[in-house]
Tab-separated table of C-alpha atoms in Angstrom:
chain	number	residue	atom	x	y	z
A	574	MET	CA	2.857	37.154	-0.348
A	575	LYS	CA	0.181	38.080	-2.868
A	576	GLN	CA	2.101	41.217	-3.612
A	577	THR	CA	5.518	38.967	-3.916
A	578	MET	CA	3.629	36.884	-6.269
A	579	TRP	CA	2.131	39.908	-8.430
A	580	ILE	CA	5.665	41.369	-8.607
A	581	TRP	CA	7.254	38.231	-9.892
A	582	THR	CA	3.982	37.668	-12.399
A	583	LEU	CA	4.663	41.383	-13.692
A	584	MET	CA	8.519	40.242	-14.250
A	585	LEU	CA	7.422	37.426	-16.584
A	586	ALA	CA	5.296	39.477	-18.358
A	587	LEU	CA	8.036	42.112	-18.803
A	588	LEU	CA	10.543	39.535	-19.576
A	589	PRO	CA	8.619	36.761	-21.898
A	590	GLY	CA	11.255	33.638	-22.548
A	591	GLN	CA	14.401	34.953	-20.717
A	592	LEU	CA	15.568	32.608	-18.202
A	593	VAL	CA	16.934	34.414	-14.771
A	594	GLN	CA	20.185	32.535	-14.237
A	595	ALA	CA	21.767	35.390	-12.356
A	596	ALA	CA	19.159	35.711	-9.836
A	597	ASP	CA	19.326	33.617	-6.586
A	598	ILE	CA	16.472	31.228	-5.880
A	599	ALA	CA	15.573	32.259	-2.046
A	600	PHE	CA	15.453	29.505	0.023
A	601	THR	CA	16.279	30.300	4.041
A	602	GLU	CA	17.814	27.472	6.154
A	603	THR	CA	14.380	26.348	7.803
A	604	GLN	CA	12.624	26.057	4.331
A	605	GLN	CA	15.883	23.648	3.181
A	606	ASN	CA	15.294	21.645	6.172
A	607	THR	CA	11.741	21.521	5.968
A	608	LEU	CA	11.887	20.230	2.226
A	609	GLY	CA	14.627	18.027	2.401
A	610	ILE	CA	17.163	19.773	0.181
A	611	ARG	CA	20.698	18.747	1.052
A	612	VAL	CA	23.755	19.783	-0.598
A	613	ALA	CA	27.173	17.989	-1.149
A	614	ALA	CA	30.351	19.352	-2.493
A	615	LEU	CA	31.642	19.299	-5.650
A	616	GLY	CA	34.008	16.282	-6.571
A	617	ARG	CA	37.250	17.210	-8.688
A	618	ASN	CA	37.299	14.608	-11.386
A	619	THR	CA	40.557	13.285	-13.573
A	620	PRO	CA	39.875	10.329	-16.374
A	621	VAL	CA	41.844	8.036	-14.103
A	622	SER	CA	41.982	7.388	-10.407
A	623	SER	CA	45.602	7.205	-10.496
A	624	HIS	CA	48.003	9.716	-12.545
A	625	ARG	CA	50.130	6.717	-13.501
A	626	LEU	CA	49.117	4.284	-15.813
A	627	PRO	CA	51.254	0.736	-16.920
A	628	ALA	CA	53.214	0.660	-19.922
A	629	GLU	CA	55.138	-1.736	-21.223
A	630	ILE	CA	58.787	-0.434	-23.221
A	631	MET	CA	58.942	-1.689	-26.959
A	632	ILE	CA	61.455	-1.495	-30.082
A	633	PRO	CA	59.448	0.426	-32.629
A	634	ILE	CA	58.977	-1.588	-35.710
A	635	GLY	CA	61.340	-0.874	-38.247
A	636	GLN	CA	64.118	-0.839	-35.830
A	637	GLU	CA	64.252	-4.706	-34.955
A	638	ARG	CA	66.076	-7.228	-37.620
A	639	MET	CA	66.175	-10.959	-37.142
A	640	VAL	CA	69.970	-12.472	-38.175
A	641	SER	CA	68.667	-16.051	-39.615
A	642	ALA	CA	70.972	-19.003	-41.165
A	643	PRO	CA	70.917	-18.347	-44.791
A	644	GLN	CA	71.793	-22.201	-45.508
A	645	SER	CA	71.356	-24.972	-43.252
A	646	GLY	CA	74.577	-25.863	-41.352
A	647	LEU	CA	77.048	-26.105	-38.421
A	648	VAL	CA	77.913	-22.945	-36.330
A	649	ASP	CA	81.397	-23.177	-35.713
A	650	THR	CA	82.263	-19.250	-34.909
A	651	LEU	CA	80.305	-17.009	-33.001
A	652	TYR	CA	81.938	-13.068	-33.013
A	653	VAL	CA	79.683	-11.588	-30.806
A	654	ALA	CA	77.282	-11.797	-27.928
A	655	ALA	CA	74.053	-10.408	-26.394
A	656	GLY	CA	74.474	-6.862	-25.003
A	657	GLU	CA	77.352	-5.601	-27.500
A	658	ASP	CA	76.815	-3.005	-30.034
A	659	VAL	CA	77.280	-3.786	-33.530
A	660	LYS	CA	78.140	-1.777	-36.820
A	661	ALA	CA	75.921	-2.617	-40.193
A	662	GLY	CA	78.246	-5.174	-42.124
A	663	GLN	CA	79.976	-6.352	-38.963
A	664	PRO	CA	80.881	-9.955	-39.226
A	665	LEU	CA	77.979	-11.701	-35.934
A	666	ALA	CA	79.050	-16.015	-36.980
A	667	HIS	CA	79.805	-18.377	-39.498
A	668	ILE	CA	78.418	-21.241	-40.469
A	669	SER	CA	79.754	-24.587	-42.410
A	670	SER	CA	77.231	-25.388	-44.592
A	671	PRO	CA	78.126	-28.616	-47.447
A	672	GLU	CA	74.733	-27.422	-49.298
A	673	LEU	CA	77.072	-24.147	-49.975
A	674	ILE	CA	79.563	-26.416	-51.895
A	675	ALA	CA	76.898	-27.630	-54.396
A	676	LEU	CA	75.341	-24.277	-54.628
A	677	GLN	CA	78.666	-22.806	-56.078
A	678	ARG	CA	79.464	-25.373	-57.892
A	679	ASP	CA	76.109	-25.301	-60.120
A	680	TYR	CA	76.803	-21.941	-60.366
A	681	LEU	CA	80.810	-22.412	-61.763
A	682	GLN	CA	78.909	-25.330	-64.334
A	683	ALA	CA	76.494	-22.698	-65.238
A	684	LEU	CA	78.812	-19.801	-65.743
A	685	THR	CA	81.449	-22.170	-67.797
A	686	GLN	CA	78.173	-23.009	-70.398
A	687	TYR	CA	77.043	-19.187	-70.250
A	688	ARG	CA	80.564	-18.408	-71.499
A	689	LEU	CA	80.306	-20.861	-74.260
A	690	ALA	CA	77.252	-19.661	-75.243
A	691	GLN	CA	78.469	-16.173	-75.517
A	692	ASN	CA	81.630	-17.157	-77.881
A	693	ASN	CA	78.992	-19.462	-79.973
A	694	LEU	CA	76.936	-16.394	-80.252
A	695	LYS	CA	79.637	-13.631	-80.900
A	696	ARG	CA	80.744	-16.356	-83.733
A	697	ASP	CA	77.345	-17.179	-85.449
A	698	GLN	CA	76.435	-13.675	-85.444
A	699	GLU	CA	79.504	-12.821	-87.606
A	700	LEU	CA	78.661	-15.661	-89.967
A	701	TYR	CA	75.445	-14.709	-90.405
A	702	GLN	CA	76.327	-11.258	-91.455
A	703	ASP	CA	78.713	-12.697	-93.747
A	704	GLY	CA	75.652	-14.530	-95.513
A	705	ILE	CA	77.489	-18.114	-94.747
A	706	ILE	CA	74.707	-19.638	-92.348
A	707	ALA	CA	71.262	-18.838	-92.380
A	708	LYS	CA	69.146	-16.742	-90.248
A	709	ARG	CA	67.272	-19.619	-88.133
A	710	ARG	CA	70.858	-20.971	-87.153
A	711	PHE	CA	72.039	-17.338	-85.754
A	712	GLN	CA	68.286	-17.370	-83.899
A	713	THR	CA	68.882	-20.619	-82.387
A	714	THR	CA	72.319	-19.894	-80.933
A	715	GLN	CA	71.128	-16.489	-79.533
A	716	SER	CA	67.964	-18.116	-77.951
A	717	GLY	CA	70.345	-21.129	-76.387
A	718	GLN	CA	72.779	-18.053	-74.777
A	719	GLU	CA	69.437	-16.288	-73.461
A	720	GLU	CA	68.590	-19.307	-71.839
A	721	LEU	CA	72.019	-20.299	-70.003
A	722	SER	CA	71.793	-16.432	-69.019
A	723	ALA	CA	68.460	-16.587	-67.285
A	724	LEU	CA	70.203	-19.967	-65.656
A	725	LEU	CA	73.425	-18.335	-64.477
A	726	ASN	CA	71.353	-15.463	-62.698
A	727	GLN	CA	69.381	-17.953	-61.042
A	728	ARG	CA	72.126	-19.364	-59.315
A	729	LYS	CA	73.590	-16.442	-58.395
A	730	GLN	CA	70.416	-15.402	-56.636
A	731	ALA	CA	70.308	-18.795	-55.166
A	732	LEU	CA	74.276	-17.943	-53.827
A	733	GLN	CA	72.835	-14.534	-52.838
A	734	LEU	CA	70.301	-16.218	-50.633
A	735	ALA	CA	72.514	-18.713	-49.120
A	736	GLY	CA	74.623	-15.752	-47.706
A	737	MET	CA	77.455	-15.275	-50.224
A	738	GLY	CA	78.008	-11.254	-50.705
A	739	ALA	CA	79.309	-9.637	-54.344
A	740	GLY	CA	82.860	-9.929	-53.477
A	741	GLY	CA	82.361	-13.822	-52.408
A	742	ILE	CA	80.786	-14.068	-56.070
A	743	ALA	CA	83.307	-12.193	-57.891
A	744	GLN	CA	85.875	-14.026	-56.212
A	745	LEU	CA	84.786	-17.415	-56.983
A	746	GLU	CA	84.370	-16.595	-60.751
A	747	LYS	CA	88.147	-15.228	-60.690
A	748	SER	CA	89.269	-18.011	-59.147
A	749	GLY	CA	87.157	-21.081	-59.239
A	750	ARG	CA	87.772	-21.789	-55.545
A	751	MET	CA	84.929	-23.066	-53.439
A	752	THR	CA	84.409	-22.279	-50.030
A	753	SER	CA	82.343	-24.211	-47.435
A	754	GLY	CA	81.739	-21.558	-44.906
A	755	ILE	CA	79.069	-18.560	-44.630
A	756	THR	CA	79.710	-15.532	-42.635
A	757	LEU	CA	76.669	-13.543	-41.706
A	758	THR	CA	76.830	-9.867	-41.312
A	759	ALA	CA	74.921	-7.664	-39.042
A	760	PRO	CA	72.259	-6.036	-41.244
A	761	ALA	CA	72.136	-2.625	-39.443
A	762	ALA	CA	73.617	-1.111	-37.131
A	763	GLY	CA	71.897	-1.768	-32.997
A	764	GLN	CA	72.118	-4.022	-30.096
A	765	VAL	CA	72.209	-7.660	-29.902
A	766	LEU	CA	69.504	-8.470	-28.082
A	767	GLU	CA	69.398	-12.120	-28.430
A	768	GLN	CA	72.015	-14.803	-28.699
A	769	LEU	CA	69.729	-17.760	-30.145
A	770	ALA	CA	72.375	-20.052	-31.113
A	771	ALA	CA	75.431	-21.619	-29.750
A	772	VAL	CA	78.917	-22.664	-31.492
A	773	GLY	CA	78.514	-26.441	-32.499
A	774	GLN	CA	74.757	-26.461	-33.187
A	775	ARG	CA	73.115	-27.861	-36.305
A	776	VAL	CA	70.716	-25.204	-37.434
A	777	ASP	CA	68.517	-25.224	-40.079
A	778	LEU	CA	67.578	-23.204	-43.147
A	779	SER	CA	66.331	-19.582	-41.932
A	780	ALA	CA	66.649	-20.657	-38.103
A	781	PRO	CA	67.239	-17.574	-36.194
A	782	ILE	CA	71.073	-16.962	-34.695
A	783	TYR	CA	70.774	-13.533	-33.493
A	784	ARG	CA	68.184	-10.977	-32.990
A	785	ILE	CA	69.128	-6.970	-32.995
A	786	GLY	CA	67.446	-4.151	-32.279
A	787	ARG	CA	68.352	-0.130	-32.568
A	788	LEU	CA	67.039	1.244	-29.034
A	789	HIS	CA	66.548	4.771	-29.824
A	790	PRO	CA	63.903	6.020	-29.852
A	791	LEU	CA	61.764	3.386	-27.434
A	792	TRP	CA	58.004	2.878	-27.842
A	793	LEU	CA	55.494	2.924	-24.686
A	794	GLU	CA	53.045	0.602	-24.986
A	795	ILE	CA	50.414	2.041	-22.677
A	796	SER	CA	47.388	0.546	-21.164
A	797	ALA	CA	44.671	2.979	-19.965
A	798	PRO	CA	40.760	2.850	-18.725
A	799	LEU	CA	38.611	3.662	-21.396
A	800	GLU	CA	37.509	6.944	-19.507
A	801	VAL	CA	40.584	8.609	-20.769
A	802	LEU	CA	39.668	8.590	-24.555
A	803	PRO	CA	37.648	11.759	-24.663
A	804	TYR	CA	40.814	13.429	-22.867
A	805	VAL	CA	43.725	12.278	-24.922
A	806	SER	CA	44.893	13.270	-28.179
A	807	VAL	CA	48.169	12.719	-30.639
A	808	GLY	CA	50.992	15.132	-28.977
A	809	MET	CA	50.091	15.263	-25.657
A	810	PRO	CA	53.402	15.010	-23.556
A	811	VAL	CA	54.351	11.294	-21.889
A	812	SER	CA	57.022	10.918	-19.043
A	813	VAL	CA	58.133	7.829	-17.276
A	814	PRO	CA	58.666	9.614	-13.832
A	815	LYS	CA	60.681	7.109	-12.197
A	816	TYR	CA	63.489	6.629	-15.288
A	817	GLY	CA	63.588	10.462	-15.980
A	818	ALA	CA	62.328	9.620	-19.788
A	819	SER	CA	59.967	11.434	-22.086
A	820	GLY	CA	58.371	11.596	-25.299
A	821	LYS	CA	54.808	12.438	-26.873
A	822	LEU	CA	51.516	10.219	-27.560
A	823	ILE	CA	51.955	9.551	-31.347
A	824	HIS	CA	48.653	6.696	-31.658
A	825	ILE	CA	45.603	6.118	-30.047
A	826	VAL	CA	44.524	2.581	-31.029
A	827	ARG	CA	40.793	2.869	-30.879
A	828	SER	CA	39.968	-0.453	-29.808
A	829	VAL	CA	38.824	-1.632	-26.203
A	830	ASN	CA	40.221	-4.891	-24.556
A	831	LYS	CA	37.161	-6.531	-23.947
A	832	ASN	CA	38.319	-8.194	-20.897
A	833	ASP	CA	39.545	-5.020	-18.386
A	834	GLN	CA	37.625	-2.465	-20.701
A	835	THR	CA	41.111	-0.790	-21.510
A	836	VAL	CA	42.195	1.502	-24.523
A	837	HIS	CA	45.848	1.357	-26.252
A	838	LEU	CA	48.156	4.293	-26.108
A	839	ARG	CA	51.360	4.343	-27.675
A	840	ALA	CA	53.982	7.358	-27.267
A	841	THR	CA	57.285	7.843	-28.705
A	842	ILE	CA	60.342	7.937	-25.868
A	843	THR	CA	63.045	9.942	-27.450
A	844	THR	CA	64.596	11.259	-23.779
A	845	GLY	CA	66.049	8.973	-21.233
A	846	THR	CA	66.314	5.419	-23.568
A	847	GLU	CA	69.289	4.603	-22.176
A	848	LYS	CA	67.489	4.225	-18.809
A	849	LEU	CA	64.865	1.543	-20.629
A	850	ALA	CA	64.852	-1.989	-21.733
A	851	PRO	CA	62.440	-3.531	-24.196
A	852	GLY	CA	59.936	-5.479	-22.330
A	853	GLN	CA	60.277	-3.315	-19.147
A	854	PHE	CA	56.879	-2.517	-17.268
A	855	VAL	CA	56.983	0.737	-15.673
A	856	GLU	CA	54.341	3.440	-14.738
A	857	ALA	CA	53.832	6.211	-17.133
A	858	GLU	CA	52.119	9.819	-16.957
A	859	ILE	CA	50.246	11.681	-19.315
A	860	GLY	CA	50.799	15.464	-19.396
A	861	GLY	CA	47.051	16.851	-18.494
A	862	LEU	CA	45.309	13.802	-17.642
A	863	GLY	CA	45.791	14.429	-13.528
A	864	THR	CA	45.091	18.178	-14.115
A	865	SER	CA	41.498	17.498	-15.065
A	866	THR	CA	38.832	20.692	-14.633
A	867	HIS	CA	36.176	18.385	-14.624
A	868	PHE	CA	34.054	17.801	-11.678
A	869	SER	CA	31.596	14.864	-10.661
A	870	VAL	CA	28.254	15.239	-9.257
A	871	PRO	CA	25.625	12.705	-8.011
A	872	ARG	CA	23.092	11.841	-10.675
A	873	PRO	CA	20.310	13.531	-8.453
A	874	ALA	CA	22.127	16.919	-8.856
A	875	ILE	CA	21.443	16.862	-12.662
A	876	ALA	CA	18.585	18.968	-13.547
A	877	ARG	CA	17.578	19.414	-17.188
A	878	HIS	CA	15.245	21.791	-18.750
A	879	ASP	CA	14.520	22.755	-22.415
A	880	GLY	CA	17.772	20.827	-23.708
A	881	LYS	CA	19.974	22.362	-21.595
A	882	THR	CA	21.577	20.884	-17.991
A	883	TYR	CA	22.115	22.550	-14.902
A	884	VAL	CA	23.291	21.868	-11.359
A	885	PHE	CA	21.737	24.479	-7.858
A	886	VAL	CA	24.780	25.740	-6.669
A	887	LYS	CA	24.247	26.812	-2.945
A	888	THR	CA	24.605	30.492	-2.111
A	889	ALA	CA	23.562	32.507	1.182
A	890	GLN	CA	20.352	33.163	-0.402
A	891	GLY	CA	19.418	30.276	-1.390
A	892	PHE	CA	20.594	28.632	-4.724
A	893	ARG	CA	21.886	29.758	-8.661
A	894	ALA	CA	20.951	27.585	-11.413
A	895	MET	CA	24.311	26.782	-12.875
A	896	PRO	CA	24.627	26.014	-16.827
A	897	VAL	CA	27.156	22.849	-16.978
A	898	GLU	CA	28.166	20.573	-19.893
A	899	VAL	CA	28.215	16.865	-19.317
A	900	VAL	CA	31.144	15.165	-20.059
A	901	SER	CA	30.151	11.834	-19.164
A	902	GLU	CA	27.732	9.629	-17.109
A	903	GLN	CA	28.669	6.413	-15.366
A	904	PHE	CA	25.580	4.726	-13.144
A	905	GLU	CA	25.462	7.206	-10.092
A	906	GLU	CA	27.804	9.590	-10.953
A	907	VAL	CA	27.905	12.255	-13.698
A	908	VAL	CA	31.085	14.556	-14.739
A	909	ILE	CA	30.311	17.951	-15.659
A	910	ASN	CA	32.440	21.043	-16.785
A	911	GLY	CA	31.055	24.308	-15.483
A	912	ASP	CA	32.563	27.792	-14.684
A	913	PHE	CA	33.263	26.416	-11.161
A	914	THR	CA	35.833	26.840	-8.380
A	915	GLY	CA	35.679	23.563	-6.956
A	916	LYS	CA	34.991	24.873	-3.490
A	917	GLU	CA	31.106	25.174	-4.461
A	918	GLN	CA	27.966	22.998	-3.005
A	919	VAL	CA	25.581	21.855	-5.149
A	920	ALA	CA	21.938	20.462	-4.213
A	921	VAL	CA	21.735	16.558	-4.198
A	922	SER	CA	18.270	16.227	-2.738
A	923	GLY	CA	14.965	18.264	-2.798
A	924	GLN	CA	15.854	19.648	-6.341
A	925	ALA	CA	12.265	19.726	-7.604
A	926	ALA	CA	11.237	21.888	-4.998
A	927	ILE	CA	13.829	24.274	-6.360
A	928	LYS	CA	13.349	23.830	-9.717
A	929	GLY	CA	9.693	24.872	-9.232
A	930	ARG	CA	10.340	27.688	-7.816
A	931	TRP	CA	13.411	28.431	-9.989
A	932	LEU	CA	10.819	28.001	-13.110
A	933	GLY	CA	8.452	30.399	-11.410
A	934	LEU	CA	10.970	32.972	-11.916
A	935	GLY	CA	10.991	32.492	-15.361
A	936	ALA	CA	13.029	29.659	-16.322
A	937	GLU	CA	12.291	29.048	-20.250
C-alpha cells in the first residue's frame, strides 16, 4: 500500500497541475458498498415533457379587414354571406342613408359657389391686367376663390368618408342627381369570416358589417414551457402533425406569463393552411425539441472543482470523472450536456469518497 502511494506521489511531482481525467478511479464493488456509493442511469432530458405543444391558429396582422358603415342608415341589401370568397372591390352590402343626401347637397352647393368664384377670378384678372380695377380688388377676389376651393375639397372628403367613390362623385358633378344609398365594397381579397349585420337593421356610423380575412399564410401562436427558451430559435421548423401543416418559427416573445410560467412563440404556417381555421386549437411540434441530447441527473451527482463541473461515470474498474456543461438547474435535478452515449451510470451518493481519491490522483 505504501509503495502504491509512493508511486502516485511521484506521478504528482512529475505532472504538476495536470488533471488525470482519462484514468479510472479504482473502486471495487466491496469498497463501493462499504462507502455507500450508489449509481443511477442518466436520464434523457427534453425541454418539454411532451413533444407537442398547445397552439392556436390566428390570422396574421395585415391580412384581416373590418368593413364598417361609413354613414348611419338602414341595411337594405347584403350581397355575400360568411364563408364566401370575395375579390377586392366586390360589392358587399347596400345602405340607405338620409344623411348622405345632405352631404351631396352641401357638396353641390360648394361646387356651384366654387365655379362662380372661378369665373369672377378670371374676369377680375383680365380687368386688373388692363388696369381697370385696383390690385386690392383682384386680391380679394382671388382670396375668396381659394376659400371656396378649400370648402369644396372638405365637402368632397366628407362624401368619400361616407362611402362614395370617385366615380359616384364624378357622376354627381355631371348630373346633379343625388342618391340615397351607399354600396360597400371589399377592401381586399379574402374570405368573409363574419357577417355582423342583417337586412333591415339600422346601423350607426362605423358600425361593423363584415370581417374579411386572407387565410394564407396563417400564424400559429404557441404556448410553451419556460424551459424551452434556451432551445428555440427563429427559423426552426414547426408542424401541426394532425393536419399535415407546416412552417417555421418567426417570433420568440420574451415575456413570461406569470400565471402558468409559459412563453409565447409564433410560427408562420405556409403549407396545409387550407386544413386550418382561425381560432382553432391544435397541437404543434417544433423540430429539434424532441431530440435533445441533454441528460438529467440528481443534484448530488454533480461535482465541482476549480470552476469546472463533473460527474463520476461508472466503469469496470470504478469511476471516471467526466467534464460536463450545466444547461439548467431545477430543484433536485440538473440538466447537463456531455460526451455521453446515454447508457452510462453515474454516482449519485458517496461522491465525497470518489472525489477524495480523484483529487489524490492529481486533479487540479
